[in-house]
PDB file of C-alpha atoms in Angstrom:
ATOM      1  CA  UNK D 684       0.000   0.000   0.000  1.00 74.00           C
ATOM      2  CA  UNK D 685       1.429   3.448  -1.124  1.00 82.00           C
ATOM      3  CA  UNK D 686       1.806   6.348   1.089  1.00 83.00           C
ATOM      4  CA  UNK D 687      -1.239   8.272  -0.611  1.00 83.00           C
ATOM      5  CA  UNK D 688      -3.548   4.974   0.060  1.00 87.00           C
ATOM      6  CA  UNK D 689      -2.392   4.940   3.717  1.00 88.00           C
ATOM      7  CA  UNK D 690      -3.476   8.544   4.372  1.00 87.00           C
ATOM      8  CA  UNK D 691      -6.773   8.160   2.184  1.00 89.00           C
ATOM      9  CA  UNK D 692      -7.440   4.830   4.985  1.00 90.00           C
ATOM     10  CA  UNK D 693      -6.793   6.768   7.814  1.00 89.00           C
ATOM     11  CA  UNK D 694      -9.175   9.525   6.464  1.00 89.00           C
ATOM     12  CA  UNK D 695     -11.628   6.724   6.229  1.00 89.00           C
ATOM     13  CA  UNK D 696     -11.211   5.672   9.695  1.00 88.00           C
ATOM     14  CA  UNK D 697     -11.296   9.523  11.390  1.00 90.00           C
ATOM     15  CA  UNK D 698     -14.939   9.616   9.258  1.00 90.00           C
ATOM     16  CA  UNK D 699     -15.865   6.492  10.865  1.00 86.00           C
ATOM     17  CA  UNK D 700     -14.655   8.159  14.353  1.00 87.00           C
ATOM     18  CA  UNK D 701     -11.587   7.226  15.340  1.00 87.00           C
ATOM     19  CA  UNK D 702      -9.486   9.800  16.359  1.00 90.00           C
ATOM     20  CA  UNK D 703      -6.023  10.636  13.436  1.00 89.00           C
ATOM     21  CA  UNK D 704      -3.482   8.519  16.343  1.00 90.00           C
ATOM     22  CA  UNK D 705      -5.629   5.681  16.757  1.00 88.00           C
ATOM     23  CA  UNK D 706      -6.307   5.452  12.580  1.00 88.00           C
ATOM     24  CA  UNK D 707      -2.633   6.161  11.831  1.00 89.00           C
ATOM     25  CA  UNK D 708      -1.498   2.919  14.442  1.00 90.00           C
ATOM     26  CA  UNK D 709      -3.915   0.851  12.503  1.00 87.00           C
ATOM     27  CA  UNK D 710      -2.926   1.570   8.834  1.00 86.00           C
ATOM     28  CA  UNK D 711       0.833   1.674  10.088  1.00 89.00           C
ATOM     29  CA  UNK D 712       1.497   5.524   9.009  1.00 88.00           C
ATOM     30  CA  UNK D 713       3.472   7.650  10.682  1.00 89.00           C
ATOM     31  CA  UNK D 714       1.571  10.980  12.139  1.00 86.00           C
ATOM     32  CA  UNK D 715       3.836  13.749  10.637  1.00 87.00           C
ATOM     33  CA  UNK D 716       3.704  12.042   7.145  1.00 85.00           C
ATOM     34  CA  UNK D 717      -0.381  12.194   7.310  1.00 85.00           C
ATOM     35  CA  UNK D 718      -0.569  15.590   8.159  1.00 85.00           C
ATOM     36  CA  UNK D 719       2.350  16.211   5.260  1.00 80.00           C
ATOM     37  CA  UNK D 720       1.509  18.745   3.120  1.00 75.00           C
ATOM     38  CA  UNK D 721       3.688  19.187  -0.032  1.00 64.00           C
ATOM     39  CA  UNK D 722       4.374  22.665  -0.696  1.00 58.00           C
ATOM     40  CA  UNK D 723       4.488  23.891  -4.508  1.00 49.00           C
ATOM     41  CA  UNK D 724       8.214  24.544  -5.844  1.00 48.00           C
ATOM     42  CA  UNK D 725       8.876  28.057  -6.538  1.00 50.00           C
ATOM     43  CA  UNK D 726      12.215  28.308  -8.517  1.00 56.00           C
ATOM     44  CA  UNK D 727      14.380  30.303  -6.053  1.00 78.00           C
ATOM     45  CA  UNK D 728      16.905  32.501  -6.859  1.00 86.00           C
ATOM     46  CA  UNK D 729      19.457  29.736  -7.003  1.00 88.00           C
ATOM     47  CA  UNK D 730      17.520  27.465  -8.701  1.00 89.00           C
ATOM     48  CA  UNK D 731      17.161  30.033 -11.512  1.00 90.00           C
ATOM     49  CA  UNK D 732      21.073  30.521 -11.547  1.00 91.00           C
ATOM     50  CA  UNK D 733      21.588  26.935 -11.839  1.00 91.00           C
ATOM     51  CA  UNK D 734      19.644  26.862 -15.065  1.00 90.00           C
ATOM     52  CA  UNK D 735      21.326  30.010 -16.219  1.00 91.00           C
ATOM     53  CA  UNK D 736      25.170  28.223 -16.081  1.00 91.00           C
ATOM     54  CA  UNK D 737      23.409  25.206 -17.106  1.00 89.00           C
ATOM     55  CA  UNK D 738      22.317  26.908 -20.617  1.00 88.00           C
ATOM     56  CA  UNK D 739      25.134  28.953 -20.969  1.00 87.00           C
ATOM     57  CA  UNK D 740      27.564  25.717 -20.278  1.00 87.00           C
ATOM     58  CA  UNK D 741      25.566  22.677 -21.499  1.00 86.00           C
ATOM     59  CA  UNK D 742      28.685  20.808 -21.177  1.00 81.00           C
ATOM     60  CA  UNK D 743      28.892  21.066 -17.705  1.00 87.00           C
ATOM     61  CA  UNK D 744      27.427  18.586 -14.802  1.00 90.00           C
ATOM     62  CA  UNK D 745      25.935  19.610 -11.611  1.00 91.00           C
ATOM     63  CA  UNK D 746      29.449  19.276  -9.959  1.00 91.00           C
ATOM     64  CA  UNK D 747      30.974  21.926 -12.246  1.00 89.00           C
ATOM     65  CA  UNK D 748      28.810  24.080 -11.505  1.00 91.00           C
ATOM     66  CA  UNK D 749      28.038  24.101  -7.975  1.00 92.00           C
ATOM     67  CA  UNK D 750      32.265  24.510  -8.147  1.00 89.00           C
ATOM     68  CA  UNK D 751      31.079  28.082 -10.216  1.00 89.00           C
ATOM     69  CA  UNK D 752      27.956  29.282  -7.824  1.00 91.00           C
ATOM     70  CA  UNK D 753      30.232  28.542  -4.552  1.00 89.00           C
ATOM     71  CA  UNK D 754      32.928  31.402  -5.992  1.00 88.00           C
ATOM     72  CA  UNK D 755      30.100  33.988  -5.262  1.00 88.00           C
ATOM     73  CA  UNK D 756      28.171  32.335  -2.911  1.00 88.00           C
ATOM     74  CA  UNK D 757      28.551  29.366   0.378  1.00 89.00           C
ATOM     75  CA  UNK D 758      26.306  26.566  -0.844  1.00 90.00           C
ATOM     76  CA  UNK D 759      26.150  23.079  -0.369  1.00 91.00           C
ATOM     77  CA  UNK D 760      27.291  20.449  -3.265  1.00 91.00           C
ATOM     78  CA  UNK D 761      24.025  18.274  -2.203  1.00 92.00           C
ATOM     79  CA  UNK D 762      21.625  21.147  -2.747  1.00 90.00           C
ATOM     80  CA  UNK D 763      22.966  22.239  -6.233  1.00 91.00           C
ATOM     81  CA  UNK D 764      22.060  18.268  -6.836  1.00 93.00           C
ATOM     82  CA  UNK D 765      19.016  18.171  -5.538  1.00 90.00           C
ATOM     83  CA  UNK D 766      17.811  21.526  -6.924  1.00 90.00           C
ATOM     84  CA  UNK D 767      19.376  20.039 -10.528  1.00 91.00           C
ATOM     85  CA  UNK D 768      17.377  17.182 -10.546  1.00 90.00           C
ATOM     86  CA  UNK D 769      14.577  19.488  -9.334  1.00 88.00           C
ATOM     87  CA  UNK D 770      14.665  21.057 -12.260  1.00 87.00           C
ATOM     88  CA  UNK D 771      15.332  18.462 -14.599  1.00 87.00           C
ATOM     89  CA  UNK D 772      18.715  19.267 -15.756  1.00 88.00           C
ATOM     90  CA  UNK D 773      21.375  17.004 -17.679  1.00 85.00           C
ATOM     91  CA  UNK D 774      24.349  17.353 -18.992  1.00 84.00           C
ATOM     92  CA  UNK D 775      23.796  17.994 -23.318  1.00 78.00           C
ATOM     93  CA  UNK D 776      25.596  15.761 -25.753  1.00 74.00           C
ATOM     94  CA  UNK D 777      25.000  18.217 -29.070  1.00 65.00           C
ATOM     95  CA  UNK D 778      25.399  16.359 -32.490  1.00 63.00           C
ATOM     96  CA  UNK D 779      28.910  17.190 -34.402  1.00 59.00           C
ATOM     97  CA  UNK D 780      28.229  18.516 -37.716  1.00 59.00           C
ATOM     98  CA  UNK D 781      29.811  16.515 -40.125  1.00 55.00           C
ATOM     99  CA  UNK D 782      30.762  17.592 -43.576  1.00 52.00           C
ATOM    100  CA  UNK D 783      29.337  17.231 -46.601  1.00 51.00           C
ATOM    101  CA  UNK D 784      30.290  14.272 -48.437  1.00 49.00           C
ATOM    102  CA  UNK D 785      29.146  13.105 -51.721  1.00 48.00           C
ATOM    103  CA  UNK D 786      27.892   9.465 -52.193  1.00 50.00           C
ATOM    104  CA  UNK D 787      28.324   7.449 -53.910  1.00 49.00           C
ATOM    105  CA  UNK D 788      31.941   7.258 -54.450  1.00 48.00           C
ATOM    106  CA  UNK D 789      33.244   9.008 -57.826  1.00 65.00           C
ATOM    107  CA  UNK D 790      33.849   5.427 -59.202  1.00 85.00           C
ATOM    108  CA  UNK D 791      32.966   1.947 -58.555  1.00 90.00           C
ATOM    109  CA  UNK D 792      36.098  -0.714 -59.527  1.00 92.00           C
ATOM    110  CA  UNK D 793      34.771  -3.151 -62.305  1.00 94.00           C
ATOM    111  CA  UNK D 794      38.068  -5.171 -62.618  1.00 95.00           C
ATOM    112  CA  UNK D 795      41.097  -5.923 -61.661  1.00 96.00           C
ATOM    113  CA  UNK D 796      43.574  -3.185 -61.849  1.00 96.00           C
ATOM    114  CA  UNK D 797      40.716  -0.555 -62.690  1.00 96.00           C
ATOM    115  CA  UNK D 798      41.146   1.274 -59.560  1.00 96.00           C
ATOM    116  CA  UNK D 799      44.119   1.099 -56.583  1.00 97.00           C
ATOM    117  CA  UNK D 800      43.863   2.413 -53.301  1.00 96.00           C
ATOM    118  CA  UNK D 801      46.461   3.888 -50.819  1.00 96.00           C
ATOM    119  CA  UNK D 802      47.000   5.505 -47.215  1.00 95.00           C
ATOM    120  CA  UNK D 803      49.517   5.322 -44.934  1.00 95.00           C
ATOM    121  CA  UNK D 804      48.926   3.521 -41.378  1.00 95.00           C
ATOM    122  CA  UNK D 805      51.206   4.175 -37.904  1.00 95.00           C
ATOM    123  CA  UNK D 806      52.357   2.209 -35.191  1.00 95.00           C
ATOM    124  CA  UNK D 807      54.966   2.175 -32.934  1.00 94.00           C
ATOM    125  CA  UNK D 808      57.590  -0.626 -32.540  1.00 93.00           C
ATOM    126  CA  UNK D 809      58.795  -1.832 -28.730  1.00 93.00           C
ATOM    127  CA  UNK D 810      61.154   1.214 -28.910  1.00 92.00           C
ATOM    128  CA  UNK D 811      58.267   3.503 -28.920  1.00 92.00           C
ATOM    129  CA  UNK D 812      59.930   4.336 -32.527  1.00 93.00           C
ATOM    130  CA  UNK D 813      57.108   4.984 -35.149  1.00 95.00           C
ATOM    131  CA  UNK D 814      56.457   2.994 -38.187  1.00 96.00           C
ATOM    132  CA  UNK D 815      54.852   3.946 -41.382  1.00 96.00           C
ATOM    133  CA  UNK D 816      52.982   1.779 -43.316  1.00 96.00           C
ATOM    134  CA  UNK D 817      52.432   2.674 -46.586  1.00 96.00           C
ATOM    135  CA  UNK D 818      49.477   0.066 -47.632  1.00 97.00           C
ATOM    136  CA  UNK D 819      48.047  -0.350 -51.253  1.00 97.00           C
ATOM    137  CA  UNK D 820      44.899  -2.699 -52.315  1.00 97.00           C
ATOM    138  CA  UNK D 821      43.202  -3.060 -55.807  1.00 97.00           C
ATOM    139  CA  UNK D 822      39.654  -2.091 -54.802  1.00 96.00           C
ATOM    140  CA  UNK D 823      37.681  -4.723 -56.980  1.00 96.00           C
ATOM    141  CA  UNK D 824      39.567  -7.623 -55.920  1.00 96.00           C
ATOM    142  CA  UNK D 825      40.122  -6.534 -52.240  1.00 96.00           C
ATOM    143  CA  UNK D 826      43.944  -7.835 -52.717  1.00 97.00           C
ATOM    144  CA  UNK D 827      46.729  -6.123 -50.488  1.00 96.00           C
ATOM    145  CA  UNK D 828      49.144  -5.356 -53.244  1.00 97.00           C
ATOM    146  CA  UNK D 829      51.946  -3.831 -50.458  1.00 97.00           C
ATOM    147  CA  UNK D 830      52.396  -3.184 -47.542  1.00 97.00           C
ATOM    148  CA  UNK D 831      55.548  -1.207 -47.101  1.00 97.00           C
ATOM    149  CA  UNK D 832      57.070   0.059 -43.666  1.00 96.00           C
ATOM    150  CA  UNK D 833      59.718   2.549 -42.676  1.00 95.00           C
ATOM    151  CA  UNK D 834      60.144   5.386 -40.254  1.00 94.00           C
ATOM    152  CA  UNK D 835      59.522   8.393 -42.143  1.00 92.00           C
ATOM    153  CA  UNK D 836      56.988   9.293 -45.488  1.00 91.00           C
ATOM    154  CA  UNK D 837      57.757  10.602 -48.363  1.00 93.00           C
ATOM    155  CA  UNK D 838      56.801  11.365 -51.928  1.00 94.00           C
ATOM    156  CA  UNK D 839      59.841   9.209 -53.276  1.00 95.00           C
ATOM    157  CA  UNK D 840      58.928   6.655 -51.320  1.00 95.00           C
ATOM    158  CA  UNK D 841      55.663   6.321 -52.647  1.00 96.00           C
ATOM    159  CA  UNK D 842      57.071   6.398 -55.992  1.00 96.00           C
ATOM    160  CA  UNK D 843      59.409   3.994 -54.978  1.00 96.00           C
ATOM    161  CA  UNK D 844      56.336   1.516 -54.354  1.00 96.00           C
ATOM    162  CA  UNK D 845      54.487   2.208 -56.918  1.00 97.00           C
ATOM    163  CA  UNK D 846      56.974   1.415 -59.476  1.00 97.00           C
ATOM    164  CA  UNK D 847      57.732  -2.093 -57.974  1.00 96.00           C
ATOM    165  CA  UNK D 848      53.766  -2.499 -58.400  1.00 97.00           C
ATOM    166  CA  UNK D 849      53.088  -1.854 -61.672  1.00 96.00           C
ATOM    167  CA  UNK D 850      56.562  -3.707 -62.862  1.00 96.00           C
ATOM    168  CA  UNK D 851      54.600  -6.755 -60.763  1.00 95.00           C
ATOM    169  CA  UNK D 852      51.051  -5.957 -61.591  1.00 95.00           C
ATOM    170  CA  UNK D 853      50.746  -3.057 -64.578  1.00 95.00           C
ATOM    171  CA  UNK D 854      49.648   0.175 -64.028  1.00 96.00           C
ATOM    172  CA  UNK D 855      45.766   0.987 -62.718  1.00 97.00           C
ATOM    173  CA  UNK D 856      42.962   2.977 -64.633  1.00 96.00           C
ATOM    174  CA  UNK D 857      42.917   4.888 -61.615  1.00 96.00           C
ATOM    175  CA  UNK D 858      44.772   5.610 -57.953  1.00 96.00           C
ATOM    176  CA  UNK D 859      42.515   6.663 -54.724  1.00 95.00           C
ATOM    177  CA  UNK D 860      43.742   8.260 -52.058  1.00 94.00           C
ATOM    178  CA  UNK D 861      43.359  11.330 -49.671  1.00 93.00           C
ATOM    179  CA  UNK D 862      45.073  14.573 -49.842  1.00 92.00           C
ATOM    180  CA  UNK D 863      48.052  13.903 -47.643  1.00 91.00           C
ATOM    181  CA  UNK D 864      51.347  15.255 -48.747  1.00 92.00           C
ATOM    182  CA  UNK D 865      52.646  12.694 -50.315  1.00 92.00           C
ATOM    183  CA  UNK D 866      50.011  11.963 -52.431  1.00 94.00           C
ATOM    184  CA  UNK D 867      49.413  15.501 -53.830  1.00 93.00           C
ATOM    185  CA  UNK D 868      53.175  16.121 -54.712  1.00 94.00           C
ATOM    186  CA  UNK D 869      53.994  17.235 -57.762  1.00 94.00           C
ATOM    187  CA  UNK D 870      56.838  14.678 -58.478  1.00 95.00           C
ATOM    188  CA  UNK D 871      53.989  12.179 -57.718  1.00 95.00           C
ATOM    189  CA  UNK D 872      51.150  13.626 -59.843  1.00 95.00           C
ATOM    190  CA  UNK D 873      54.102  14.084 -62.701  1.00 96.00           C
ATOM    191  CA  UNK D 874      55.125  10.245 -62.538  1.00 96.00           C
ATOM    192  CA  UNK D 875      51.644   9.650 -62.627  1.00 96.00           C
ATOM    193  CA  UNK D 876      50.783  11.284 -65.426  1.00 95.00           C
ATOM    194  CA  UNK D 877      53.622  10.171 -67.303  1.00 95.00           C
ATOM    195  CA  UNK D 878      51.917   6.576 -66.915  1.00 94.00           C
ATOM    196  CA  UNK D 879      48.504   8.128 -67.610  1.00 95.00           C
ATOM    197  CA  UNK D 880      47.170   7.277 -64.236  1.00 96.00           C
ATOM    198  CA  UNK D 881      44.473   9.266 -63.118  1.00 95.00           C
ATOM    199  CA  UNK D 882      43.628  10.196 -59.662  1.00 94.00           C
ATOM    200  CA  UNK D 883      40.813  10.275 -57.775  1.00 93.00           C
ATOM    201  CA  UNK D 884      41.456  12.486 -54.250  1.00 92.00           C
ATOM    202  CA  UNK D 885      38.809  11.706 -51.909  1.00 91.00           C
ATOM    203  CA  UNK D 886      37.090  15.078 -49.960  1.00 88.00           C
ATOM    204  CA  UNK D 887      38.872  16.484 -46.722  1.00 86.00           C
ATOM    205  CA  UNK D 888      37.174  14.726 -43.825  1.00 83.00           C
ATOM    206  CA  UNK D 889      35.837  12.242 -45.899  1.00 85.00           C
ATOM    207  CA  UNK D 890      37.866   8.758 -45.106  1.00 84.00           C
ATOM    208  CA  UNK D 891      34.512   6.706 -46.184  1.00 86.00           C
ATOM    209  CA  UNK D 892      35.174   7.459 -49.946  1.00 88.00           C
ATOM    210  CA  UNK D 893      38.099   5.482 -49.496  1.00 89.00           C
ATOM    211  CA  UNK D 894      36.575   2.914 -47.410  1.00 89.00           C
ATOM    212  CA  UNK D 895      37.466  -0.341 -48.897  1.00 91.00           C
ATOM    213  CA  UNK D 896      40.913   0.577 -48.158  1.00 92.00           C
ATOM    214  CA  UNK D 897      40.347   1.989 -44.971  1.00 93.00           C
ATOM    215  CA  UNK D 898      39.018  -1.530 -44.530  1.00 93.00           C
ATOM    216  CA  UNK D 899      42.412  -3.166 -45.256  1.00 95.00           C
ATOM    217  CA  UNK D 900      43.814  -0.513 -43.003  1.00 95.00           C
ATOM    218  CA  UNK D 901      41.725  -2.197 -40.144  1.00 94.00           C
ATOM    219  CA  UNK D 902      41.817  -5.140 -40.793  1.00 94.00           C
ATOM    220  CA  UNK D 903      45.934  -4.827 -40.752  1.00 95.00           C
ATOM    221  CA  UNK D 904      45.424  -3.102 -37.294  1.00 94.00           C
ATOM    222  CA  UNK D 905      43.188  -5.631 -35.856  1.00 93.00           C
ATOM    223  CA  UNK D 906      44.553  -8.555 -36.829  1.00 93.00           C
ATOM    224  CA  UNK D 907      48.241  -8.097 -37.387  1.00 93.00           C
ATOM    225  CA  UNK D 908      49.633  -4.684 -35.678  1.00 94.00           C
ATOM    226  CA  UNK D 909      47.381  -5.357 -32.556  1.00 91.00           C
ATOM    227  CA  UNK D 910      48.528  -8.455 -32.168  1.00 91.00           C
ATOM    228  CA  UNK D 911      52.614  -8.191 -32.589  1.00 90.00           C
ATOM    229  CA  UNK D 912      55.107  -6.180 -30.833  1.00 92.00           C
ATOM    230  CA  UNK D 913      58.086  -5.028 -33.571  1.00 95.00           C
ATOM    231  CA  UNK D 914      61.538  -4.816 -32.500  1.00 94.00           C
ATOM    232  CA  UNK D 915      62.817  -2.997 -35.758  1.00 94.00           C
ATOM    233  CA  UNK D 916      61.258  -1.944 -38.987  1.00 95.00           C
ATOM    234  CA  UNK D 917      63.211  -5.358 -40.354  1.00 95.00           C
ATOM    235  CA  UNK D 918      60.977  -7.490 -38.609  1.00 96.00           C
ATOM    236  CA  UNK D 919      57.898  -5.466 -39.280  1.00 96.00           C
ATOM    237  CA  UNK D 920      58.201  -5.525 -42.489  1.00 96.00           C
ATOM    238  CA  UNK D 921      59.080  -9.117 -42.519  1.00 96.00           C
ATOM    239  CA  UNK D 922      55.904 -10.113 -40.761  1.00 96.00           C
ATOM    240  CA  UNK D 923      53.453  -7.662 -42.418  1.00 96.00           C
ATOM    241  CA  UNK D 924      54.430  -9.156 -45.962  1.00 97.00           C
ATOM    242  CA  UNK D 925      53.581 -12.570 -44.098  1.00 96.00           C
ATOM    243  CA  UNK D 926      50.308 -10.953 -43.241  1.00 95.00           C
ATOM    244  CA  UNK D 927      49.993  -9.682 -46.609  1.00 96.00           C
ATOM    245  CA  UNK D 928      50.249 -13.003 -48.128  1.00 96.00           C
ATOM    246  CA  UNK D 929      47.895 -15.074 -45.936  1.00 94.00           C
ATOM    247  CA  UNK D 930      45.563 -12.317 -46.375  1.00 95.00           C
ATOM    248  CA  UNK D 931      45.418 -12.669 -50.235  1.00 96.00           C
ATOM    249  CA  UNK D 932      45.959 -16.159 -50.196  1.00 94.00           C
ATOM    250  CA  UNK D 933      44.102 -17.620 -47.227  1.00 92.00           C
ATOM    251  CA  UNK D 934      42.286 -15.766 -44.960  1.00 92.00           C
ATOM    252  CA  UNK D 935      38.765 -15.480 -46.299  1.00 91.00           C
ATOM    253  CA  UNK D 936      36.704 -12.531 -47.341  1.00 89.00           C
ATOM    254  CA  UNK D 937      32.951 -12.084 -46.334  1.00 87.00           C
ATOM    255  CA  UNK D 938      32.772  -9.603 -49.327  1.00 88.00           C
ATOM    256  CA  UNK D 939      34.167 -12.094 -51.686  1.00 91.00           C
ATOM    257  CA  UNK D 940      31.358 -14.525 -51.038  1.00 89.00           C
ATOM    258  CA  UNK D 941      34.597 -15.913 -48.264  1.00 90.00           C
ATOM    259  CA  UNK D 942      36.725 -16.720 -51.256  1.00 93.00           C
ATOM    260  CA  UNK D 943      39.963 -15.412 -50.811  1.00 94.00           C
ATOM    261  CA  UNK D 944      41.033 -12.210 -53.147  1.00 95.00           C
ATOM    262  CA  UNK D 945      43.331 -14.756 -54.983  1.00 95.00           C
ATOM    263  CA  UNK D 946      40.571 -16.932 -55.361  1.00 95.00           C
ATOM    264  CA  UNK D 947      38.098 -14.806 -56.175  1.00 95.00           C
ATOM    265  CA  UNK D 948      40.628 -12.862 -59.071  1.00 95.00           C
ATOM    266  CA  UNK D 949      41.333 -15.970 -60.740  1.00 95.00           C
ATOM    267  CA  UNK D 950      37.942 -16.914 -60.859  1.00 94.00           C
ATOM    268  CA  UNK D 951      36.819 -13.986 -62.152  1.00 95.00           C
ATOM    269  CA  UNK D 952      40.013 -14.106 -64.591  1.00 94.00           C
ATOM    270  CA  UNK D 953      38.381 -17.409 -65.928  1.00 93.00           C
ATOM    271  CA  UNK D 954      34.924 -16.412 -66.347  1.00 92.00           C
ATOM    272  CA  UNK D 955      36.192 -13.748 -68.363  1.00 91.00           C
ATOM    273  CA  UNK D 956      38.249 -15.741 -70.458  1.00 88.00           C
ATOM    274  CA  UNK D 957      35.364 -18.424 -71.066  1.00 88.00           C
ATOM    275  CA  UNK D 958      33.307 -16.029 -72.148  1.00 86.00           C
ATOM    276  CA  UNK D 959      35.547 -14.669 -74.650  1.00 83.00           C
ATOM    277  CA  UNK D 960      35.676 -18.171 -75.923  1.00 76.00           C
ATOM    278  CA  UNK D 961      32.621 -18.506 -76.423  1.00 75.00           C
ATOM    279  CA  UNK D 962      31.633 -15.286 -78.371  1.00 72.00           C
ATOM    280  CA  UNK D 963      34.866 -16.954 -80.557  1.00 73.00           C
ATOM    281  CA  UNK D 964      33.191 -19.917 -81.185  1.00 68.00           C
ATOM    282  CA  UNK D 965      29.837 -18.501 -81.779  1.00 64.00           C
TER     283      UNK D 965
END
C-alpha cells in the first residue's frame, strides 16, 4: 500500500470516528507524514542561476557548476544536486556537424587493376619508434598489393612503391587516395601522369570514400599490428608481408562470397576468359 492509500485509509477511519493517532497505528502511518503537506516549488533565486550556467555551459554537470555558484556564494554540493534534478537538468551531448560528403563514391572498380587504393597507417615498434605503413589494395579484388614500412613518409617513397607495383602488376585505370602530402606532390602527380594514371582524391574529412581501403587498413590493425610487438622496422616488415600473403591467399573474405582475393581474381580471370571463348566460337 502506497503512502497516498495509507493517508486516504486513515481519512476513512477519522470519518468512521476514530481519532487521526488511533487510525494512523492501525494503517501503520506515521503521524507527521499524514498531516504532510507538499508545498508547490517556486524556482528560487538559485535554482534560476543553476539553469542560467546550465544553458550557458551545457557541457557542464551539476558538480561543475556548484564549483562556479560557490565562488560567489557558500552553498552546499548536495543542494545544487538536488535543486538540478529538481529542475530536470542534464548534462547535453550536441550532435557534431559533419561535412558534406558526396555518395556514392566518384567510381565503382569493375576489374582488376581498374582502380588502386592507398594511405599510410602508424604504429609504434617496442622502442616507442614509429612505423609507417604505406598500404596499397586493388579495390575490386580486395587484394593487399603492399604493404611497405619505414620510419619516415615521403613522396619518393611512394614512388618507390608504386613502381615495384606496376613492374609486378601493370599500371591501374585509376589511384585513390586522400590529400596527404605525399600523395598531392607534384613529383607524384608528374610520374603519374607520365603513366597516364588518373587520380581520384577523396574530400577532406571524408575517409569513407576510401573505405574499402580503410578496410584493409583495419583489418591490418586488428589482426596483425594489434597483435605483434616489432623490434625494428626489419621485422615489421618481414611479418606484415607474411600478413599480406595469408591475407590474399588464405584468410577469407565475407565480401568475396569468403573466397579469398586470390581466389576470387582468378575466378573472375576465368569467367572472363570463357566467355571470350565462347563469343569466338559462336
Amino acid at each position: 500500500m502506497s503512502v497516498a492509500e495509507r493517508r486516504e485509509a486513515v481519512r476513512g477511519l477519522v470519518q468512521y470516528g476514530l481519532s487521526v493517532q488511533r487510525a494512523c497505528v492501525l494503517v501503520q502511518i506515521q503521524r507527521a507524514s499524514f498531516q504532510y503537506q507538499p508545498r508547490s516549488v517556486v524556482p528560487d533565486e538559485v535554482t534560476t542561476e543553476i539553469a542560467a550556467l546550465a544553458q550557458a555551459h551545457p557541457r557542464y554537470g551539476y558538480r561543475r557548476i556548484w564549483a562556479l555558484l560557490r565562488r560567489k556564494q557558500t552553498i552546499n554540493r548536495k543542494r545544487v544536486h538536488r535543486l538540478w534534478k529538481r529542475a530536470r537538468l542534464q548534462v547535453r551531448r550536441p550532435k557534431r556537424r559533419r561535412q558534406h560528403c558526396e555518395r556514392p563514391l566518384p567510381l565503382a572498380a569493375a576489374y582488376p587493376n581498374h582502380v588502386w587504393a592507398y594511405d599510410f597507417v602508424e604504429d609504434q615498434d617496442v622502442h616507442g619508434h614509429t612505423l609507417r605503413m604505406l598500404t596499397v589494395m586493388d579495390e575490386f579484388t580486395r587484394e593487399g598489393l603492399a604493404i611497405d614500412v619505414d620510419t619516415s613518409t615521403s613522396a619518393e617513397r611512394v614512388i618507390g612503391v608504386l613502381v615495384q607495383l606496376v613492374a609486378a602488376h601493370g599500371a591501374p585505370t585509376y589511384l585513390r587516395s586522400d590529400n596527404g602530402s605525399e600523395f598531392v606532390a607534384v613529383v607524384v602527380q608528374a610520374w603519374l601522369a607520365q603513366r597516364q594514371i588518373e587520380t581520384l582524391y577523396i574530400d577532406p574529412g571524408c575517409p569513407w570514400q576510401n573505405g574499402k581501403d580503410e578496410r584493409f587498413n583495419g583489418t591490418v590493425r586488428d589482426e596483425c599490428l594489434n597483435m605483434q610487438l616489432f623490434t625494428s622496422v626489419a621485422e615489421a616488415r618481414v611479418r606484415l608481408e607474411a600478413f599480406r600473403r595469408d591475407y590474399n591467399d588464405d584468410r577469407p573474405h565475407s565480401r568475396l562470397g569468403y573466397q579469398t582475393p586470390s581466389e576470387f581474381k582468378r575466378a573472375w580471370l576465368e569467367a572472363q576468359a570463357n566467355q571470350q571463348d565462347s563469343h569466338i566460337s559462336t
